[in-house]
PDB file of C-alpha atoms in Angstrom:
ATOM      1  CA  UNK X  29     -20.017  20.764 -33.550  1.00 50.00           C
ATOM      2  CA  UNK X  30     -17.429  18.569 -34.699  1.00 46.00           C
ATOM      3  CA  UNK X  31     -14.447  20.375 -32.743  1.00 45.00           C
ATOM      4  CA  UNK X  32     -16.675  20.238 -29.819  1.00 41.00           C
ATOM      5  CA  UNK X  33     -16.753  16.319 -30.014  1.00 42.00           C
ATOM      6  CA  UNK X  34     -12.788  16.229 -30.892  1.00 39.00           C
ATOM      7  CA  UNK X  35     -12.537  17.667 -27.376  1.00 41.00           C
ATOM      8  CA  UNK X  36     -14.697  15.784 -25.640  1.00 43.00           C
ATOM      9  CA  UNK X  37     -13.004  12.929 -27.112  1.00 43.00           C
ATOM     10  CA  UNK X  38      -9.539  14.165 -26.015  1.00 43.00           C
ATOM     11  CA  UNK X  39     -10.692  14.736 -22.485  1.00 45.00           C
ATOM     12  CA  UNK X  40     -11.879  11.180 -22.087  1.00 45.00           C
ATOM     13  CA  UNK X  41      -9.020   9.860 -23.840  1.00 44.00           C
ATOM     14  CA  UNK X  42      -6.824  11.509 -21.472  1.00 46.00           C
ATOM     15  CA  UNK X  43      -8.536  10.507 -18.530  1.00 47.00           C
ATOM     16  CA  UNK X  44      -7.774   6.860 -19.122  1.00 46.00           C
ATOM     17  CA  UNK X  45      -4.321   7.417 -20.319  1.00 44.00           C
ATOM     18  CA  UNK X  46      -3.018   9.513 -17.428  1.00 46.00           C
ATOM     19  CA  UNK X  47      -2.502   6.751 -15.028  1.00 46.00           C
ATOM     20  CA  UNK X  48      -0.326   5.186 -17.460  1.00 49.00           C
ATOM     21  CA  UNK X  49       2.365   8.305 -17.337  1.00 80.00           C
ATOM     22  CA  UNK X  50       2.287   7.492 -13.325  1.00 90.00           C
ATOM     23  CA  UNK X  51       5.358   5.157 -12.063  1.00 92.00           C
ATOM     24  CA  UNK X  52       3.625   2.077 -10.262  1.00 94.00           C
ATOM     25  CA  UNK X  53       5.022   3.709  -6.919  1.00 93.00           C
ATOM     26  CA  UNK X  54       2.785   6.695  -7.490  1.00 94.00           C
ATOM     27  CA  UNK X  55      -0.116   4.153  -8.576  1.00 96.00           C
ATOM     28  CA  UNK X  56       0.340   2.307  -5.349  1.00 95.00           C
ATOM     29  CA  UNK X  57       0.083   5.239  -3.187  1.00 94.00           C
ATOM     30  CA  UNK X  58      -3.248   6.328  -4.677  1.00 96.00           C
ATOM     31  CA  UNK X  59      -4.370   2.521  -4.574  1.00 96.00           C
ATOM     32  CA  UNK X  60      -3.639   1.782  -1.033  1.00 95.00           C
ATOM     33  CA  UNK X  61      -5.552   2.343   2.562  1.00 94.00           C
ATOM     34  CA  UNK X  62      -9.079   3.301   0.949  1.00 96.00           C
ATOM     35  CA  UNK X  63     -12.263   1.102   1.242  1.00 97.00           C
ATOM     36  CA  UNK X  64     -13.102   0.947  -2.699  1.00 98.00           C
ATOM     37  CA  UNK X  65     -16.737   0.350  -2.903  1.00 97.00           C
ATOM     38  CA  UNK X  66     -19.134   0.024  -6.220  1.00 96.00           C
ATOM     39  CA  UNK X  67     -20.549  -1.921  -9.084  1.00 92.00           C
ATOM     40  CA  UNK X  68     -18.539  -4.547 -11.462  1.00 92.00           C
ATOM     41  CA  UNK X  69     -20.985  -5.132 -14.118  1.00 89.00           C
ATOM     42  CA  UNK X  70     -21.499  -8.730 -14.978  1.00 90.00           C
ATOM     43  CA  UNK X  71     -18.853 -10.078 -12.392  1.00 91.00           C
ATOM     44  CA  UNK X  72     -21.181 -11.038 -10.131  1.00 92.00           C
ATOM     45  CA  UNK X  73     -23.331 -13.460 -12.649  1.00 90.00           C
ATOM     46  CA  UNK X  74     -20.204 -14.899 -14.238  1.00 88.00           C
ATOM     47  CA  UNK X  75     -18.619 -15.525 -10.820  1.00 87.00           C
ATOM     48  CA  UNK X  76     -21.476 -16.622  -8.917  1.00 88.00           C
ATOM     49  CA  UNK X  77     -24.344 -17.982 -11.523  1.00 86.00           C
ATOM     50  CA  UNK X  78     -27.125 -16.830 -13.313  1.00 84.00           C
ATOM     51  CA  UNK X  79     -29.200 -15.724 -10.509  1.00 85.00           C
ATOM     52  CA  UNK X  80     -26.508 -13.469  -9.694  1.00 89.00           C
ATOM     53  CA  UNK X  81     -27.954 -10.107 -11.605  1.00 81.00           C
ATOM     54  CA  UNK X  82     -26.240  -6.732 -12.090  1.00 74.00           C
ATOM     55  CA  UNK X  83     -27.544  -3.825  -9.854  1.00 78.00           C
ATOM     56  CA  UNK X  84     -28.509  -5.782  -7.018  1.00 88.00           C
ATOM     57  CA  UNK X  85     -24.663  -6.421  -5.705  1.00 93.00           C
ATOM     58  CA  UNK X  86     -21.529  -4.329  -4.720  1.00 94.00           C
ATOM     59  CA  UNK X  87     -17.975  -4.859  -4.104  1.00 96.00           C
ATOM     60  CA  UNK X  88     -15.473  -3.233  -1.879  1.00 97.00           C
ATOM     61  CA  UNK X  89     -11.687  -3.951  -2.295  1.00 97.00           C
ATOM     62  CA  UNK X  90      -8.826  -2.682   0.079  1.00 97.00           C
ATOM     63  CA  UNK X  91      -5.086  -2.684  -0.958  1.00 97.00           C
ATOM     64  CA  UNK X  92      -2.147  -2.526   1.703  1.00 94.00           C
ATOM     65  CA  UNK X  93       1.235  -2.477   1.074  1.00 92.00           C
ATOM     66  CA  UNK X  94       3.293  -5.242   2.904  1.00 85.00           C
ATOM     67  CA  UNK X  95       6.587  -4.443   0.980  1.00 78.00           C
ATOM     68  CA  UNK X  96       8.219  -0.955   1.360  1.00 73.00           C
ATOM     69  CA  UNK X  97      11.529  -0.076  -0.598  1.00 73.00           C
ATOM     70  CA  UNK X  98      13.966   2.355   1.014  1.00 68.00           C
ATOM     71  CA  UNK X  99      12.121   5.332   0.194  1.00 74.00           C
ATOM     72  CA  UNK X 100       8.907   3.777   1.726  1.00 75.00           C
ATOM     73  CA  UNK X 101       7.139   2.986  -1.591  1.00 81.00           C
ATOM     74  CA  UNK X 102       5.184  -0.282  -1.884  1.00 85.00           C
ATOM     75  CA  UNK X 103       3.983  -1.659  -5.452  1.00 92.00           C
ATOM     76  CA  UNK X 104       2.884  -5.121  -3.909  1.00 94.00           C
ATOM     77  CA  UNK X 105       1.143  -6.381  -0.609  1.00 95.00           C
ATOM     78  CA  UNK X 106      -2.096  -7.633   0.266  1.00 95.00           C
ATOM     79  CA  UNK X 107      -5.855  -7.006   0.381  1.00 95.00           C
ATOM     80  CA  UNK X 108      -9.555  -8.126   0.797  1.00 94.00           C
ATOM     81  CA  UNK X 109     -12.596  -8.128  -1.196  1.00 95.00           C
ATOM     82  CA  UNK X 110     -16.331  -8.403  -0.402  1.00 94.00           C
ATOM     83  CA  UNK X 111     -19.145  -8.869  -2.644  1.00 95.00           C
ATOM     84  CA  UNK X 112     -22.392  -8.105  -0.884  1.00 94.00           C
ATOM     85  CA  UNK X 113     -25.997  -8.187  -1.736  1.00 93.00           C
ATOM     86  CA  UNK X 114     -27.389  -4.330  -1.751  1.00 89.00           C
ATOM     87  CA  UNK X 115     -30.875  -5.513  -0.210  1.00 89.00           C
ATOM     88  CA  UNK X 116     -29.694  -8.304   2.086  1.00 88.00           C
ATOM     89  CA  UNK X 117     -26.348  -7.858   3.836  1.00 84.00           C
ATOM     90  CA  UNK X 118     -27.061 -11.710   4.937  1.00 85.00           C
ATOM     91  CA  UNK X 119     -25.581 -12.532   1.418  1.00 92.00           C
ATOM     92  CA  UNK X 120     -21.668 -11.937   1.249  1.00 92.00           C
ATOM     93  CA  UNK X 121     -18.578 -13.597   0.103  1.00 93.00           C
ATOM     94  CA  UNK X 122     -15.558 -12.397   1.350  1.00 93.00           C
ATOM     95  CA  UNK X 123     -11.859 -13.292   0.244  1.00 92.00           C
ATOM     96  CA  UNK X 124      -8.287 -12.143   0.805  1.00 93.00           C
ATOM     97  CA  UNK X 125      -5.694 -11.166  -1.780  1.00 96.00           C
ATOM     98  CA  UNK X 126      -2.365 -10.621  -2.748  1.00 96.00           C
ATOM     99  CA  UNK X 127      -1.781  -7.698  -5.432  1.00 97.00           C
ATOM    100  CA  UNK X 128       0.953  -6.125  -7.193  1.00 96.00           C
ATOM    101  CA  UNK X 129       1.567  -3.032  -9.622  1.00 96.00           C
ATOM    102  CA  UNK X 130       3.777  -3.658 -12.395  1.00 94.00           C
ATOM    103  CA  UNK X 131       4.325  -1.613 -15.456  1.00 95.00           C
ATOM    104  CA  UNK X 132       1.313   0.216 -14.644  1.00 96.00           C
ATOM    105  CA  UNK X 133      -0.609  -2.918 -14.485  1.00 97.00           C
ATOM    106  CA  UNK X 134      -2.634  -4.040 -11.261  1.00 98.00           C
ATOM    107  CA  UNK X 135      -2.564  -7.764 -10.765  1.00 97.00           C
ATOM    108  CA  UNK X 136      -5.007  -9.302  -8.019  1.00 97.00           C
ATOM    109  CA  UNK X 137      -4.498 -13.160  -6.836  1.00 97.00           C
ATOM    110  CA  UNK X 138      -6.713 -14.432  -4.406  1.00 95.00           C
ATOM    111  CA  UNK X 139      -5.883 -16.639  -1.327  1.00 92.00           C
ATOM    112  CA  UNK X 140      -8.785 -19.003  -2.007  1.00 88.00           C
ATOM    113  CA  UNK X 141      -7.878 -20.557  -5.551  1.00 86.00           C
ATOM    114  CA  UNK X 142     -11.426 -21.142  -6.485  1.00 83.00           C
ATOM    115  CA  UNK X 143     -11.736 -17.543  -6.847  1.00 88.00           C
ATOM    116  CA  UNK X 144     -10.272 -16.242 -10.515  1.00 89.00           C
ATOM    117  CA  UNK X 145      -7.333 -14.070 -10.426  1.00 94.00           C
ATOM    118  CA  UNK X 146      -7.725 -10.866 -12.433  1.00 95.00           C
ATOM    119  CA  UNK X 147      -5.912  -8.150 -14.016  1.00 96.00           C
ATOM    120  CA  UNK X 148      -6.438  -4.457 -14.684  1.00 97.00           C
ATOM    121  CA  UNK X 149      -4.075  -3.268 -17.424  1.00 96.00           C
ATOM    122  CA  UNK X 150      -2.780   0.425 -17.454  1.00 95.00           C
ATOM    123  CA  UNK X 151      -4.502   1.939 -20.184  1.00 94.00           C
ATOM    124  CA  UNK X 152      -8.081   0.378 -19.221  1.00 96.00           C
ATOM    125  CA  UNK X 153      -8.343   2.433 -15.773  1.00 97.00           C
ATOM    126  CA  UNK X 154      -8.539   5.592 -14.323  1.00 97.00           C
ATOM    127  CA  UNK X 155      -7.644   6.235 -10.595  1.00 97.00           C
ATOM    128  CA  UNK X 156      -7.527   9.236  -8.230  1.00 97.00           C
ATOM    129  CA  UNK X 157      -7.563   9.258  -4.165  1.00 96.00           C
ATOM    130  CA  UNK X 158     -11.763   9.043  -4.431  1.00 97.00           C
ATOM    131  CA  UNK X 159     -12.596   7.632  -7.618  1.00 98.00           C
ATOM    132  CA  UNK X 160     -11.259   4.211  -9.375  1.00 98.00           C
ATOM    133  CA  UNK X 161     -12.936   3.056 -12.614  1.00 97.00           C
ATOM    134  CA  UNK X 162     -12.208   1.208 -15.610  1.00 97.00           C
ATOM    135  CA  UNK X 163     -12.241  -2.503 -17.113  1.00 97.00           C
ATOM    136  CA  UNK X 164     -10.523  -5.499 -15.266  1.00 96.00           C
ATOM    137  CA  UNK X 165      -9.985  -9.159 -16.898  1.00 95.00           C
ATOM    138  CA  UNK X 166      -9.889 -12.541 -15.633  1.00 91.00           C
ATOM    139  CA  UNK X 167      -7.750 -15.094 -16.947  1.00 83.00           C
ATOM    140  CA  UNK X 168     -10.669 -16.427 -19.359  1.00 83.00           C
ATOM    141  CA  UNK X 169     -10.386 -12.919 -20.875  1.00 83.00           C
ATOM    142  CA  UNK X 170     -13.933 -11.732 -19.918  1.00 91.00           C
ATOM    143  CA  UNK X 171     -14.068  -8.045 -19.165  1.00 94.00           C
ATOM    144  CA  UNK X 172     -15.647  -6.277 -16.297  1.00 95.00           C
ATOM    145  CA  UNK X 173     -16.336  -2.468 -16.037  1.00 96.00           C
ATOM    146  CA  UNK X 174     -15.814  -1.448 -12.366  1.00 96.00           C
ATOM    147  CA  UNK X 175     -16.972   2.028 -10.823  1.00 97.00           C
ATOM    148  CA  UNK X 176     -15.928   2.269  -7.386  1.00 98.00           C
ATOM    149  CA  UNK X 177     -15.255   5.324  -4.912  1.00 98.00           C
ATOM    150  CA  UNK X 178     -13.568   5.903  -1.714  1.00 98.00           C
ATOM    151  CA  UNK X 179     -15.819   4.520   1.426  1.00 96.00           C
ATOM    152  CA  UNK X 180     -14.452   5.603   5.072  1.00 92.00           C
ATOM    153  CA  UNK X 181     -17.042   4.347   6.816  1.00 92.00           C
ATOM    154  CA  UNK X 182     -16.883   0.601   5.418  1.00 93.00           C
ATOM    155  CA  UNK X 183     -16.205  -1.571   8.485  1.00 88.00           C
ATOM    156  CA  UNK X 184     -14.019  -4.782   7.863  1.00 88.00           C
ATOM    157  CA  UNK X 185     -13.915  -5.972  11.566  1.00 80.00           C
ATOM    158  CA  UNK X 186     -17.019  -8.465  10.820  1.00 72.00           C
ATOM    159  CA  UNK X 187     -14.715 -10.103   8.225  1.00 73.00           C
ATOM    160  CA  UNK X 188     -11.246 -10.389   9.706  1.00 65.00           C
ATOM    161  CA  UNK X 189      -9.558 -13.498  11.095  1.00 51.00           C
ATOM    162  CA  UNK X 190      -9.485 -14.121  14.747  1.00 44.00           C
ATOM    163  CA  UNK X 191      -6.181 -13.604  17.148  1.00 37.00           C
ATOM    164  CA  UNK X 192      -5.683 -17.461  16.718  1.00 35.00           C
ATOM    165  CA  UNK X 193      -5.299 -17.442  12.609  1.00 43.00           C
ATOM    166  CA  UNK X 194      -8.600 -19.321  12.160  1.00 43.00           C
ATOM    167  CA  UNK X 195     -12.350 -18.296  11.736  1.00 45.00           C
ATOM    168  CA  UNK X 196     -14.338 -17.563  14.771  1.00 48.00           C
ATOM    169  CA  UNK X 197     -16.856 -20.266  14.018  1.00 42.00           C
ATOM    170  CA  UNK X 198     -19.043 -19.151  16.859  1.00 44.00           C
ATOM    171  CA  UNK X 199     -19.084 -15.787  15.737  1.00 46.00           C
ATOM    172  CA  UNK X 200     -19.980 -17.100  12.048  1.00 48.00           C
ATOM    173  CA  UNK X 201     -22.535 -19.206  13.555  1.00 44.00           C
ATOM    174  CA  UNK X 202     -24.076 -16.578  15.693  1.00 46.00           C
ATOM    175  CA  UNK X 203     -24.762 -14.502  12.340  1.00 51.00           C
ATOM    176  CA  UNK X 204     -26.771 -17.272  10.988  1.00 50.00           C
ATOM    177  CA  UNK X 205     -29.522 -16.834  13.941  1.00 51.00           C
ATOM    178  CA  UNK X 206     -32.255 -14.650  14.281  1.00 51.00           C
ATOM    179  CA  UNK X 207     -32.822 -11.866  16.657  1.00 50.00           C
ATOM    180  CA  UNK X 208     -34.752 -14.553  18.949  1.00 50.00           C
ATOM    181  CA  UNK X 209     -31.245 -16.732  19.148  1.00 49.00           C
ATOM    182  CA  UNK X 210     -33.015 -19.326  16.856  1.00 47.00           C
ATOM    183  CA  UNK X 211     -31.441 -20.584  13.906  1.00 48.00           C
ATOM    184  CA  UNK X 212     -32.159 -19.234  10.586  1.00 54.00           C
ATOM    185  CA  UNK X 213     -31.800 -20.847   6.910  1.00 59.00           C
ATOM    186  CA  UNK X 214     -29.178 -18.588   6.253  1.00 73.00           C
ATOM    187  CA  UNK X 215     -26.031 -21.089   4.487  1.00 84.00           C
ATOM    188  CA  UNK X 216     -22.042 -20.549   5.783  1.00 85.00           C
ATOM    189  CA  UNK X 217     -19.311 -21.624   3.425  1.00 86.00           C
ATOM    190  CA  UNK X 218     -15.720 -21.357   4.460  1.00 84.00           C
ATOM    191  CA  UNK X 219     -13.080 -22.576   2.005  1.00 83.00           C
ATOM    192  CA  UNK X 220     -10.844 -25.268   2.795  1.00 80.00           C
ATOM    193  CA  UNK X 221      -7.678 -23.003   3.578  1.00 79.00           C
ATOM    194  CA  UNK X 222      -9.485 -20.527   5.715  1.00 77.00           C
ATOM    195  CA  UNK X 223      -8.958 -17.598   3.342  1.00 83.00           C
ATOM    196  CA  UNK X 224     -12.501 -16.899   2.184  1.00 87.00           C
ATOM    197  CA  UNK X 225     -15.949 -17.524   3.856  1.00 88.00           C
ATOM    198  CA  UNK X 226     -19.524 -16.702   2.214  1.00 91.00           C
ATOM    199  CA  UNK X 227     -23.314 -16.364   3.568  1.00 90.00           C
ATOM    200  CA  UNK X 228     -26.575 -16.755   2.130  1.00 91.00           C
ATOM    201  CA  UNK X 229     -27.027 -17.055  -1.509  1.00 92.00           C
ATOM    202  CA  UNK X 230     -23.240 -17.070  -2.055  1.00 92.00           C
ATOM    203  CA  UNK X 231     -22.703 -19.716   0.140  1.00 91.00           C
ATOM    204  CA  UNK X 232     -25.268 -21.691  -1.697  1.00 90.00           C
ATOM    205  CA  UNK X 233     -24.051 -20.888  -4.828  1.00 89.00           C
ATOM    206  CA  UNK X 234     -20.356 -22.064  -3.663  1.00 83.00           C
ATOM    207  CA  UNK X 235     -21.605 -25.629  -2.272  1.00 82.00           C
ATOM    208  CA  UNK X 236     -23.594 -26.237  -5.723  1.00 82.00           C
ATOM    209  CA  UNK X 237     -20.309 -25.376  -7.532  1.00 77.00           C
ATOM    210  CA  UNK X 238     -18.529 -27.719  -5.235  1.00 71.00           C
ATOM    211  CA  UNK X 239     -20.888 -30.775  -5.806  1.00 73.00           C
ATOM    212  CA  UNK X 240     -20.903 -30.100  -9.971  1.00 72.00           C
ATOM    213  CA  UNK X 241     -17.191 -30.481  -9.633  1.00 66.00           C
ATOM    214  CA  UNK X 242     -17.515 -34.157  -7.846  1.00 62.00           C
TER     215      UNK X 242
END
C-alpha cells in the first residue's frame, strides 16, 4: 500500500511539473487559439462580491499571440475573458487583457484597471492542448484554483468591438430588452476606457463598487 501511494504521489507531482520543463514558446503554443472554459473557485466571490458563490459561474479565456519571433513562435499577446452566470446568461462580465509567458510563468494584465492582474506560476499548473488546470494568484496574494477545458463551440462574437472601435450601444441596449421589445431590468455597465462591459448582476456589482469609492 505504501508503494502504491508513493507511485501515486510521483504521478501527481509529475503532472504539475511537466509544464516547467517546457520552453515559453511551447507553453504559449498550447495556450493560444483555444477557448478555455471552466471554474475558478472563490474567484467570483472575491472579484465580484459576497453574492457570487462558487458553482454558479463559469469563466472562458482565450489567448492569442501578437508578437512572433523569426521561427513563428509567440510568448506574449492579447486575450479576452468572459465570466458568466451558468443559469442566466444575462449576467455576464467581459474584459480584454494582455498576457505573456516568462520563465514558464503566465502573467495576465487586464485592459480595464479595475480588474486585478493575475499570475500563474510555472510550478502551479498543468497544460495540455485540451486541459488547463492549476492555481493562479492575484496581486493581493489570493489563490484561486482553476479547471478549464477546451471548448471549440464558444462564440465570442457577442463580446467584440464594432468596426468603428467603440461599443455598439444599440446592440447592447437591445440585449436588455425582452422578446416583445420592451425594456427589462437588466443593468448594463461599460468601462470608461471601453475595454470591458458587464450586464445583470455583474453590472450591478460594478456600480455598487464605484459608489463605495466615492
